[in-house]
Amino acid sequence: DHNVILISTLPNVSNKRKNPGTYLSKDAGKTWVKINKGNGQSDRINDIAIDNYTPDKFYVSTYGSGWYVTFKEEEL
C-alpha cells in the first residue's frame, strides 16, 4: 500500500518535548501513530522494516537490545 509510511525519529537533546520512536502513517503522512510503545528503548531505534510477506508486521531494532516485532492494528 503506497499510503503506508513507517519512520523512526531520534531524540533532540536541545528540545525535551520531542517524542522519539517509530511512527506509522496509513494515509500518506497526514496522521501518525506511535507503534513502538513499551520496547524499552524508543529513543535508540536504528532500523525498521516492513515484513515482505505480512504487511501488517513490522520489525524494529534498537541499539544493544535486539529486534522487536509489532503488528499493525486495524484502528491505527
Short mmCIF file of N, CA and C in Angstrom, two decimals, residues 7-34:
data_model
loop_
_atom_site.label_atom_id
_atom_site.label_comp_id
_atom_site.label_asym_id
_atom_site.label_seq_id
_atom_site.Cartn_x
_atom_site.Cartn_y
_atom_site.Cartn_z
N ILE A 7 8.39 5.38 9.91
CA ILE A 7 9.59 6.18 10.17
C ILE A 7 10.06 5.98 11.61
N SER A 8 11.31 6.32 11.83
CA SER A 8 11.88 6.32 13.17
C SER A 8 12.44 7.71 13.43
N THR A 9 12.15 8.26 14.62
CA THR A 9 12.67 9.58 14.97
C THR A 9 13.61 9.46 16.16
N LEU A 10 14.60 10.31 16.19
CA LEU A 10 15.58 10.33 17.28
C LEU A 10 15.28 11.48 18.22
N PRO A 11 15.73 11.38 19.46
CA PRO A 11 15.51 12.49 20.39
C PRO A 11 16.38 13.69 20.04
N ASN A 12 15.93 14.85 20.43
CA ASN A 12 16.69 16.07 20.25
C ASN A 12 17.05 16.56 21.64
N VAL A 13 18.31 16.51 21.99
CA VAL A 13 18.71 16.85 23.35
C VAL A 13 18.44 18.31 23.70
N SER A 14 18.32 19.17 22.71
CA SER A 14 18.05 20.58 23.00
C SER A 14 16.56 20.86 23.17
N ASN A 15 15.71 19.88 22.88
CA ASN A 15 14.27 20.08 22.98
C ASN A 15 13.64 18.85 23.62
N LYS A 16 13.34 18.92 24.88
CA LYS A 16 12.82 17.77 25.63
C LYS A 16 11.39 17.41 25.25
N ARG A 17 10.72 18.21 24.45
CA ARG A 17 9.33 17.93 24.08
C ARG A 17 9.21 16.90 22.96
N LYS A 18 10.28 16.52 22.36
CA LYS A 18 10.24 15.53 21.29
C LYS A 18 9.80 14.18 21.85
N ASN A 19 9.21 13.36 21.00
CA ASN A 19 8.74 12.03 21.41
C ASN A 19 9.35 11.01 20.45
N PRO A 20 10.60 10.58 20.70
CA PRO A 20 11.27 9.68 19.77
C PRO A 20 10.59 8.32 19.71
N GLY A 21 10.76 7.66 18.59
CA GLY A 21 10.20 6.32 18.44
C GLY A 21 9.90 5.99 17.00
N THR A 22 9.09 4.96 16.79
CA THR A 22 8.69 4.52 15.46
C THR A 22 7.23 4.90 15.25
N TYR A 23 6.97 5.53 14.13
CA TYR A 23 5.63 6.03 13.82
C TYR A 23 5.14 5.45 12.50
N LEU A 24 3.82 5.23 12.45
CA LEU A 24 3.17 4.66 11.27
C LEU A 24 2.10 5.63 10.78
N SER A 25 2.09 5.83 9.46
CA SER A 25 1.01 6.58 8.82
C SER A 25 0.38 5.67 7.79
N LYS A 26 -0.94 5.61 7.78
CA LYS A 26 -1.66 4.83 6.77
C LYS A 26 -2.32 5.73 5.74
N ASP A 27 -2.13 7.05 5.86
CA ASP A 27 -2.78 7.99 4.95
C ASP A 27 -1.77 8.93 4.30
N ALA A 28 -0.64 8.38 3.88
CA ALA A 28 0.41 9.10 3.16
C ALA A 28 1.01 10.25 3.97
N GLY A 29 1.02 10.13 5.30
CA GLY A 29 1.68 11.11 6.14
C GLY A 29 0.79 12.19 6.73
N LYS A 30 -0.51 12.12 6.52
CA LYS A 30 -1.41 13.13 7.09
C LYS A 30 -1.54 12.96 8.60
N THR A 31 -1.61 11.72 9.08
CA THR A 31 -1.69 11.45 10.52
C THR A 31 -0.67 10.37 10.87
N TRP A 32 -0.22 10.38 12.13
CA TRP A 32 0.80 9.45 12.59
C TRP A 32 0.40 8.83 13.92
N VAL A 33 0.79 7.54 14.12
CA VAL A 33 0.56 6.83 15.37
C VAL A 33 1.88 6.19 15.80
N LYS A 34 2.25 6.39 17.07
CA LYS A 34 3.46 5.75 17.59
C LYS A 34 3.18 4.27 17.80
#
